[in-house]
Coordinates of C-alpha atoms and ligand atoms in Angstrom, one line a residue:
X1338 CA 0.0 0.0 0.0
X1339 CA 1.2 3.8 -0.8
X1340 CA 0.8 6.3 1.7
X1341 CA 0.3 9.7 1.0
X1342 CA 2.2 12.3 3.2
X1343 CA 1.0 12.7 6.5
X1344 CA -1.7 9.8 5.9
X1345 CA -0.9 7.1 9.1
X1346 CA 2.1 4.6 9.1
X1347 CA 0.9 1.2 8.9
X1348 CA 2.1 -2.2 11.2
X1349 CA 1.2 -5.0 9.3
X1350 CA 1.5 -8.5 11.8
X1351 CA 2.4 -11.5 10.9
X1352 CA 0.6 -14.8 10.3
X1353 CA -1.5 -15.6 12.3
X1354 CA -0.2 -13.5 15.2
X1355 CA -3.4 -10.9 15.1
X1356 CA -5.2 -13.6 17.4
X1357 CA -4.4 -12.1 21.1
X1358 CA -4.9 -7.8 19.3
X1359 CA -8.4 -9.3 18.1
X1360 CA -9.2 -10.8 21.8
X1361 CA -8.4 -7.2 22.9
X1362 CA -5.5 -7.7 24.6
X1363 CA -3.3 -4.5 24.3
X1364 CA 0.5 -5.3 24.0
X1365 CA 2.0 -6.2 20.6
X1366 CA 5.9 -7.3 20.9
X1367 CA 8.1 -6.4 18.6
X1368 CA 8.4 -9.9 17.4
X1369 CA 4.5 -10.3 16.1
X1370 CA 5.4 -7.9 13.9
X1371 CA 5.8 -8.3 10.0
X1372 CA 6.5 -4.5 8.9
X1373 CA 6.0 -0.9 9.3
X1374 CA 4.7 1.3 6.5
X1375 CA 7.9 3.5 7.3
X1376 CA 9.6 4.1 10.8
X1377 CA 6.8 6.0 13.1
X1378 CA 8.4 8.0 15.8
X1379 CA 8.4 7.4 19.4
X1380 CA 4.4 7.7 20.8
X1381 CA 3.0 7.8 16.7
X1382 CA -0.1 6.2 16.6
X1383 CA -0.1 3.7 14.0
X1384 CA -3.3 1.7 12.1
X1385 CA -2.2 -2.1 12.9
X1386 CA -3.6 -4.4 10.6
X1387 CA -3.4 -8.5 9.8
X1388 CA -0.6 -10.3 8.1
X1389 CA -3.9 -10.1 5.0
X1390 CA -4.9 -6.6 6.0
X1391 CA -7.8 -6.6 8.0
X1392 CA -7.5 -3.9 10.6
X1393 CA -7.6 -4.2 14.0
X1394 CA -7.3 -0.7 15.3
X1395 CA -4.8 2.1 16.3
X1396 CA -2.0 1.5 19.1
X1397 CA 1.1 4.0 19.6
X1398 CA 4.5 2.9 18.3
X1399 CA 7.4 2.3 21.2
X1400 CA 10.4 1.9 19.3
X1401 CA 12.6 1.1 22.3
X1402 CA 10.5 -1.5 23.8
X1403 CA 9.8 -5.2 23.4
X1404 CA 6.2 -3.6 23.2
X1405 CA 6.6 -2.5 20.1
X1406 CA 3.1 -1.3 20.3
X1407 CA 0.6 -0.6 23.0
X1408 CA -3.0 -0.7 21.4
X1409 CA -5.4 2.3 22.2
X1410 CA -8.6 0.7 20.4
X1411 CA -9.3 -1.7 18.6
X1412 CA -12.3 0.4 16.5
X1413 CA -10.9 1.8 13.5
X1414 CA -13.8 4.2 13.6
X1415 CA -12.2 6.2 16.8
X1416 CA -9.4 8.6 15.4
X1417 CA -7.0 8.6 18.2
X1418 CA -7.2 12.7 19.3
X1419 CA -7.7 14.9 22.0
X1420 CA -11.3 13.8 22.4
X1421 CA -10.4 10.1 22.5
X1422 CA -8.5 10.9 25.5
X1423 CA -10.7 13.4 27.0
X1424 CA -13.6 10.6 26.8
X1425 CA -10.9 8.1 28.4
X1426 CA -10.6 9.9 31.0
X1427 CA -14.1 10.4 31.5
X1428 CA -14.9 6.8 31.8
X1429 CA -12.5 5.8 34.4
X1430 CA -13.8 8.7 36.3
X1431 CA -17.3 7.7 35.9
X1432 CA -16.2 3.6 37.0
X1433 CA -15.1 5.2 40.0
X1434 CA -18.0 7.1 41.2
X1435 CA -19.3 6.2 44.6
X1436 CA -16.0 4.5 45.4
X1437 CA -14.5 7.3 47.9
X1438 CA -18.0 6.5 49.9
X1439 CA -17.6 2.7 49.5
X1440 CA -14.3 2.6 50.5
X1441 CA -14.5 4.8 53.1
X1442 CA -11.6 7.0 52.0
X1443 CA -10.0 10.4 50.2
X1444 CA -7.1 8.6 48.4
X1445 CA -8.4 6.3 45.2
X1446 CA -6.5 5.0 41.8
X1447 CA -8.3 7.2 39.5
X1448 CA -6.8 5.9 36.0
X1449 CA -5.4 1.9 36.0
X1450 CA -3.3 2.4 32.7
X1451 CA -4.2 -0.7 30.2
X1452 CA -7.5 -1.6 32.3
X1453 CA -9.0 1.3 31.9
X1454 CA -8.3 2.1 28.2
X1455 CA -4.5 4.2 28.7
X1456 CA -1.7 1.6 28.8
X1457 CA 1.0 3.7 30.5
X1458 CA -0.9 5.7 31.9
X1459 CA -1.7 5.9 35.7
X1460 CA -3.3 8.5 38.0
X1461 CA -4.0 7.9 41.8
X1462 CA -5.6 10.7 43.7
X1463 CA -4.7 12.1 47.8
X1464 CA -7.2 14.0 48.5
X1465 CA -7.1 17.3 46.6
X1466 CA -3.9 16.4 44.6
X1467 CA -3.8 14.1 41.6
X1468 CA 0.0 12.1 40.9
X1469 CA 0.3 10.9 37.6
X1470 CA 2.8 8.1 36.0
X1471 CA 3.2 8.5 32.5
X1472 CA 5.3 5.1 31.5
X1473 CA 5.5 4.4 27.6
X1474 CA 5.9 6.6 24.2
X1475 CA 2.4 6.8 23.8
X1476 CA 1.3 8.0 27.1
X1477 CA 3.8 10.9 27.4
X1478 CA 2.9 12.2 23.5
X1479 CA -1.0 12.3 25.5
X1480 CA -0.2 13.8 28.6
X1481 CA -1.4 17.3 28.5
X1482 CA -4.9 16.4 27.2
X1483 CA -5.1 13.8 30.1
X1484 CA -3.6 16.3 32.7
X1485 CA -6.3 18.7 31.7
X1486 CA -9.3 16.5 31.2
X1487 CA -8.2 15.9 35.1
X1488 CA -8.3 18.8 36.1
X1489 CA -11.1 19.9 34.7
X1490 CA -13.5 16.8 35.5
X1491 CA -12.1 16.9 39.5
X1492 CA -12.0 19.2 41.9
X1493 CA -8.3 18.5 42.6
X1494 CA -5.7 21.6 43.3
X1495 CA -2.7 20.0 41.4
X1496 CA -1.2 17.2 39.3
X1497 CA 2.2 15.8 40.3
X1498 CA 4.1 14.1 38.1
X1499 CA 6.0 10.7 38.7
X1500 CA 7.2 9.3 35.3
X1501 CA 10.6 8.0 37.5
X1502 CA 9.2 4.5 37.3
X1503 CA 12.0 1.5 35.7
X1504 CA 9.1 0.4 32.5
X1505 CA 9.8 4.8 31.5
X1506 CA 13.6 3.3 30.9
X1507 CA 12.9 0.5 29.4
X1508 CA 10.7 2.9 27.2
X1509 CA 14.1 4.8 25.8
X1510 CA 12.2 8.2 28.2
X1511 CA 14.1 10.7 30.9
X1512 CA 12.7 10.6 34.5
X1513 CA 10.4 13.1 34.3
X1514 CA 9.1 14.4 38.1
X1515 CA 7.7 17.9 38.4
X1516 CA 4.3 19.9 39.1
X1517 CA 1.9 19.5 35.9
X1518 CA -0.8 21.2 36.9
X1519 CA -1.7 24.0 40.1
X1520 CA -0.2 24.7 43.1
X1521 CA 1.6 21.4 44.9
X1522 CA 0.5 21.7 48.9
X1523 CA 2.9 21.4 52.0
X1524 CA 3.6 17.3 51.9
X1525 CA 2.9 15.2 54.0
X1526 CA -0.8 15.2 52.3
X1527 CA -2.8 13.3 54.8
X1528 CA -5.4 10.3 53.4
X1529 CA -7.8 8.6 55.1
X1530 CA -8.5 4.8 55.2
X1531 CA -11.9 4.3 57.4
X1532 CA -10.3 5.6 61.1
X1533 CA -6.9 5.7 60.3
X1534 CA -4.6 8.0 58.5
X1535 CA -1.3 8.1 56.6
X1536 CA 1.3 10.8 55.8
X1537 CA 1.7 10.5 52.7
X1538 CA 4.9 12.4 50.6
X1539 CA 4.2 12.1 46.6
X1540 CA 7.2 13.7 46.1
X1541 CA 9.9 12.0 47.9
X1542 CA 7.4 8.2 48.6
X1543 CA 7.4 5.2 46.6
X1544 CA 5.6 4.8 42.9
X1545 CA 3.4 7.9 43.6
X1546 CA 3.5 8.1 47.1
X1547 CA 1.5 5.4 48.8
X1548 CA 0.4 1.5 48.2
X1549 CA -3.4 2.0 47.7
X1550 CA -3.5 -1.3 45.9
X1551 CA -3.4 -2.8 49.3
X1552 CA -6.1 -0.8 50.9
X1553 CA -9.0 -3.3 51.1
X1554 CA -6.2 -6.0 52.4
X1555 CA -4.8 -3.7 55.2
X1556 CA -8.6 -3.1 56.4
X1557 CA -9.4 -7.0 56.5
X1558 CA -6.3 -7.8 57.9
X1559 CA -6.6 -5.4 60.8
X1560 CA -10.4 -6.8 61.3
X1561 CA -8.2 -9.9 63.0
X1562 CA -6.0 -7.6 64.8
X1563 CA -7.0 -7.1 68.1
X1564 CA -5.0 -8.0 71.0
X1565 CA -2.4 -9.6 68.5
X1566 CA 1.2 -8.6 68.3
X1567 CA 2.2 -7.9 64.8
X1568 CA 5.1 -8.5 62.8
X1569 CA 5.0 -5.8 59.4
X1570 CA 7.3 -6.7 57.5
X1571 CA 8.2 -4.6 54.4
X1572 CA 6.6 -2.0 55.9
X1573 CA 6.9 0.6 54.3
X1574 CA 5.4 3.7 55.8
X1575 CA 3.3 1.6 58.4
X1576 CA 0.6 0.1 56.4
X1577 CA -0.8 -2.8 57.4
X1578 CA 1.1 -2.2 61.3
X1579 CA -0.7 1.4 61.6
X1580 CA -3.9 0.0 60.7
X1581 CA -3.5 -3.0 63.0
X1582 CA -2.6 -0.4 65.8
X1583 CA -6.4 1.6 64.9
X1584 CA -7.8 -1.7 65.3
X1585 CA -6.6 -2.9 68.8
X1586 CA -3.2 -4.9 68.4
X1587 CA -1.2 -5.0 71.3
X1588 CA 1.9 -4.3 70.0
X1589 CA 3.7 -3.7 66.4
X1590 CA 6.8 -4.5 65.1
X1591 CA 7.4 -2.3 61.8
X1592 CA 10.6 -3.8 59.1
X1593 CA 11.9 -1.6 56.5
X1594 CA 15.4 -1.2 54.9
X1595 CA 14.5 2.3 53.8
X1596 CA 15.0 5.0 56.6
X1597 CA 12.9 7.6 55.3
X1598 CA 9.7 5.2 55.2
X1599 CA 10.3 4.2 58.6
X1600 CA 10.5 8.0 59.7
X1601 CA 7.0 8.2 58.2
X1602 CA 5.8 5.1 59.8
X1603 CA 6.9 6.4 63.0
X1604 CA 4.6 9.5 61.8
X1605 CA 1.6 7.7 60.8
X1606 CA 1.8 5.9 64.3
X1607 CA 1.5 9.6 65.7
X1608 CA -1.0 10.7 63.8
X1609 CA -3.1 7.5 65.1
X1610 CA -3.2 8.3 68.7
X1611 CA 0.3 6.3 69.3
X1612 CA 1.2 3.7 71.2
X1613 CA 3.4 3.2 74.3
X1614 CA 7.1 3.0 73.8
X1615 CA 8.0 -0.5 73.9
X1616 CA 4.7 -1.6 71.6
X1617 CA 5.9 0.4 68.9
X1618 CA 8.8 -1.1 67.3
X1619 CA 10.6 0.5 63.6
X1620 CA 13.8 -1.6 63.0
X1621 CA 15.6 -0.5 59.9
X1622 CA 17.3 -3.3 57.8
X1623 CA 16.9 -6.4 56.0
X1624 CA 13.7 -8.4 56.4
X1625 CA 15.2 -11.7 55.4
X1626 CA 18.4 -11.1 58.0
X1627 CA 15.9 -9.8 60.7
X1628 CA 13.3 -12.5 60.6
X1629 CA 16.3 -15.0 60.7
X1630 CA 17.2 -13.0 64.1
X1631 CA 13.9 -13.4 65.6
X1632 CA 13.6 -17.2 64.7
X1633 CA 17.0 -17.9 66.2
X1634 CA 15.5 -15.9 69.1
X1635 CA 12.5 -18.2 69.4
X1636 CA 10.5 -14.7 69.0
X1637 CA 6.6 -15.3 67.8
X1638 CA 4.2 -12.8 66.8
X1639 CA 0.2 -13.9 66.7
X1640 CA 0.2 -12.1 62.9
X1641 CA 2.7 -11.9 61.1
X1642 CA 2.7 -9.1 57.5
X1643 CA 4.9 -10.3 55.0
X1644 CA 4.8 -7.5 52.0
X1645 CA 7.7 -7.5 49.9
X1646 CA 8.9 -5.4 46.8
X1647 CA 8.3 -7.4 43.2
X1648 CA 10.8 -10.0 43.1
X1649 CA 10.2 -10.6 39.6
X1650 CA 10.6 -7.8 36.8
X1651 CA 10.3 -10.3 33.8
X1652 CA 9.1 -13.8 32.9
X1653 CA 12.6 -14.7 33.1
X1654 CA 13.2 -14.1 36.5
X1655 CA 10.4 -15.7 38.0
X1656 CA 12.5 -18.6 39.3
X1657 CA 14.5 -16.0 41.3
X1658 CA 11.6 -14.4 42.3
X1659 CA 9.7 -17.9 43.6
X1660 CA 12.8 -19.1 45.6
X1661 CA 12.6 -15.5 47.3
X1662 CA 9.0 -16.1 48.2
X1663 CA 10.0 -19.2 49.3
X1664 CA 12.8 -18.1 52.1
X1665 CA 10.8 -15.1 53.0
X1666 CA 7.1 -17.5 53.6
X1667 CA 9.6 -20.0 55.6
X1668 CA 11.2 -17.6 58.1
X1669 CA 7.4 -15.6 58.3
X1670 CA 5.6 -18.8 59.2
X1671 CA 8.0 -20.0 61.6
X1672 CA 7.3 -16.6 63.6
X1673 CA 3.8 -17.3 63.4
X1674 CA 2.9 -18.4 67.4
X1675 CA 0.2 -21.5 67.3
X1676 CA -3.4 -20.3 66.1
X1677 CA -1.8 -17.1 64.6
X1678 CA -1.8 -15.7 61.5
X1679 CA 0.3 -15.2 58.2
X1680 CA -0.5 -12.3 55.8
X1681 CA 1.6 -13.2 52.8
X1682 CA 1.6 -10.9 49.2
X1683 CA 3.3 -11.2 45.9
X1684 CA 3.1 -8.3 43.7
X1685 CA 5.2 -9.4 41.3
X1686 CA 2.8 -9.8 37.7
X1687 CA 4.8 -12.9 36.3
X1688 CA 3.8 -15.2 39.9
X1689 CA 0.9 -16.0 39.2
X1690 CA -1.6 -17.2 42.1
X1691 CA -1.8 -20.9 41.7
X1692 CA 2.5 -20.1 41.6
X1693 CA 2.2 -18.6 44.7
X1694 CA 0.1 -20.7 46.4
X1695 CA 2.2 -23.5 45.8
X1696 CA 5.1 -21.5 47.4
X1697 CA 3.6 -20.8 50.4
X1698 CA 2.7 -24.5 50.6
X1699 CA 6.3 -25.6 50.3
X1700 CA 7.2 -22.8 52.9
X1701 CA 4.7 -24.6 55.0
X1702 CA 5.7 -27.9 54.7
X1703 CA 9.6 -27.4 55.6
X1704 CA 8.5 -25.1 58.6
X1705 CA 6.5 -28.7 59.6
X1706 CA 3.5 -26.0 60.4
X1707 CA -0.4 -26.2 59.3
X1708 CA -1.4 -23.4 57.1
X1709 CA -4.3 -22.7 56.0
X1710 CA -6.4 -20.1 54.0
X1711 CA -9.2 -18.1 55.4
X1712 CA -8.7 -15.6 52.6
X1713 CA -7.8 -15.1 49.5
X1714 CA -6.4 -11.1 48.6
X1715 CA -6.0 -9.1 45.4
X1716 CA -5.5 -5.4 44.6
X1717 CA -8.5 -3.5 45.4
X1718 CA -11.1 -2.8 43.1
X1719 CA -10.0 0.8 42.3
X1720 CA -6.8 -1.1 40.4
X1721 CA -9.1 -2.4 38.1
X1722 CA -8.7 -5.3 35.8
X1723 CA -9.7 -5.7 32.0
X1724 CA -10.9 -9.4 31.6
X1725 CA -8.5 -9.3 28.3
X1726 CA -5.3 -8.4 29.9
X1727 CA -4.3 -11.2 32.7
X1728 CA -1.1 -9.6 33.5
X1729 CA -3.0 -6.6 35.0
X1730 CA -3.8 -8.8 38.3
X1731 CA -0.4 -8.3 40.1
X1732 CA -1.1 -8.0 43.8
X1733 CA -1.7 -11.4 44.9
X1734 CA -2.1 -12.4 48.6
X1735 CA -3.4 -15.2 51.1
X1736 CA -4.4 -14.6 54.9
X1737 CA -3.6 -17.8 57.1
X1738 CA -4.0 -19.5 60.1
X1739 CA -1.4 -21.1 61.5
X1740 CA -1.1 -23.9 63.4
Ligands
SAH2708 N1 3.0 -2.9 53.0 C1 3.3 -1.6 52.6 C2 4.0 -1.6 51.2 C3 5.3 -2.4 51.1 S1 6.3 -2.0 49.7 C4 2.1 -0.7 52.6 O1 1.0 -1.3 52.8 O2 2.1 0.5 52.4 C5 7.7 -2.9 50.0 C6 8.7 -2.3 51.0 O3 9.7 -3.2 51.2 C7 9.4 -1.0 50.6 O4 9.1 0.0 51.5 C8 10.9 -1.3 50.5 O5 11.7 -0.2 51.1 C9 10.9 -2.5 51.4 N2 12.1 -3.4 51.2 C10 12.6 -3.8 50.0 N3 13.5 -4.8 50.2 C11 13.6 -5.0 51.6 C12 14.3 -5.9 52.4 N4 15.2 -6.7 51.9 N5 14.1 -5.8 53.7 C13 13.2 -4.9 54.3 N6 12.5 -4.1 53.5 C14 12.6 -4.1 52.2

């Protein structure tokens, strides 16, 4: 085919590789694909068609990435404009309606990239101010129409950018942090879970500031807090060990190897009411070498948090990632006292939860110790999932008893 100039730069597939772009699933690599028209630049939307022709809809062009091409629609009928986003953005607004009041809280995931229709892109909201993630070609050529349609459609005060994620390298962009949009408030901005609050410092914090993924988990888990002393490991800034606290655990052990997130812990436990000294513990360091200390200790907690980073990047690591899981379960569960419990997560997207499952089975066995599941956990409902994209379930968790 001839294209005139200016007309869109076509990605032809090859055979019979169109199948998963037809089921609607949103990431082309750069393997499924046959030819380009002519080079598109970084973020150029491009009509993708079949190895015969037929097309399947517009997607924007990463030249740096495996993902050679992150589909926006799969209509050919929907030019990929301003509007397009604007209408976007509208939609994952309009999904989360009613949600602050459901979830009893101020601080939400207003935009879940390719779930909600904007691979690379992803917004979470703290009360007034919006942080946005802006991770592949396509969703930084879009981001002032997004930033706007925000703006314009909340009533937030600003937009903070966070595009210091690792996917924006991989993605051949700069780190790109900085004040989008209004007037940035004094940080920490305080959030709100039910009856307990968190500091929470979009600037200087992890991903854009605060793990709301886990919000639904931390309010279950603290539900079986009372009267327990709890282990949080990977605690970040408190999470699950504040909300524990709120809920009546006797006393609260908080692991992190960063400083600053144990600073903010030590905050959040403030801001709660407190607790007496010697319940309130923040030990800085590694999780794997402390747990190790406590078991050779023969210390027990009655629930024990174990919330690590993603082990796992890429398919390719997921052994790594599995026998990581697999040392961190064994030492958690043996610090489980009799009739106690084991929160355990996984956040890395290639472990998937029959993987993990079997993990924390194997942990169990080699501790000699009776596990078993009173609940299975996910990312909350806010991080929602498109039925066509199975690697946008992530956060996978089980809560255990342990005898
Ligand atoms: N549970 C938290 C989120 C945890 S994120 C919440 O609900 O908010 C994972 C945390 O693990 C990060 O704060 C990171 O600093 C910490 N971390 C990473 N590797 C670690 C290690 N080896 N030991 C202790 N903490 C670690």
């Amino acid at each position: 085919m001839k294209l005139k100039d200016g007309a869109m730069k076509i990605a032809k597939l090859k055979i019979k590789r169109d199948r998963p772009t037809r089921l609607g699933h949103p990431w082309i690599f750069s393997g499924a694909i046959e030819s380009v028209s002519s080079e598109p630049e970084r973020g150029e939307t491009v009509l993708v068609t079949s190895f015969s022709g037929d097309p399947l809809g517009y997607g924007a062009w990463s030249p740096a990435s495996q993902i050679r091409i992150r589909m926006w629609t799969s209509s050919v009928n929907e030019p990929i404009d301003d509007t397009f986003f604007q209408h976007r953005v509208t939609t994952a607004l309009a999904i989360r309606e009613g949600m602050n009041e459901r979830f009893d809280t101020n601080a939400l995931r207003l935009i879940n990239a390719e779930a909600d229709g904007l691979p690379g892109v992803t917004v979470d909201r703290y009360g007034d101010v919006l942080v946005g993630q802006f991770t592949t070609a396509g969703a930084e050529r879009y981001k002032q129409v997004i930033v706007q349609t925000l703006m314009q459609q909340t009533d937030a005060v600003a937009c903070y950018e966070r595009s210091d994620a690792d996917g924006r390298m991989r993605e051949g962009l700069e780190v790109s942090n900085g004040l989008l949009a209004g007037v940035l408030p004094r940080m920490p901005i305080i959030i709100r879970e039910s009856n307990v609050r968190y500091g929470v410092n979009i600037v200087s914090g992890h991903k854009t500031g605060f793990y709301l993924d886990q919000r639904e988990n931390r309010r279950l888990i603290a539900s079986y807090a009372k009267g327990r002393t709890v282990l949080n490991a990977f605690s970040y800034t408190g999470g699950f060990g504040v909300a524990a606290q709120v809920a009546g655990a006797s006393a609260v052990t908080h692991i992190d190897l960063s400083e600053m997130a144990l600073e903010q812990a030590k905050q959040n436990t403030e801001l709660n009411g407190g607790m007496a000294d010697e319940a309130a513990r923040f030990l800085q360091g590694n999780a794997f070498q402390l747990l190790r200390e406590f078991r050779d200790r023969s210390q027990t907690f009655g629930l024990v948090v174990l919330d690590p980073p993603k082990f796992a990047d890429t398919k390719s690591q997921t052994m790594k990632a599995l026998r990581g899981y697999k040392d961190i379960n064994l030492l958690g569960i043996k610090l489980v006292e009799s009739g106690g419990l084991l929160a355990t997560f996984s956040c890395s997207g290639a472990v998937d939860p029959r993987m993990f499952r079997m993990v924390v089975a194997e942990a169990a066995h080699d501790a000699g110790r009776t596990v078993r599941i009173l609940h299975e956990l996910r990312q909350a409902p806010d991080h929602i999932e498109a039925l066509t994209f199975p690697e946008g379930l992530y956060l996978k968790g089980l809560l255990c008893i342990v005898e």
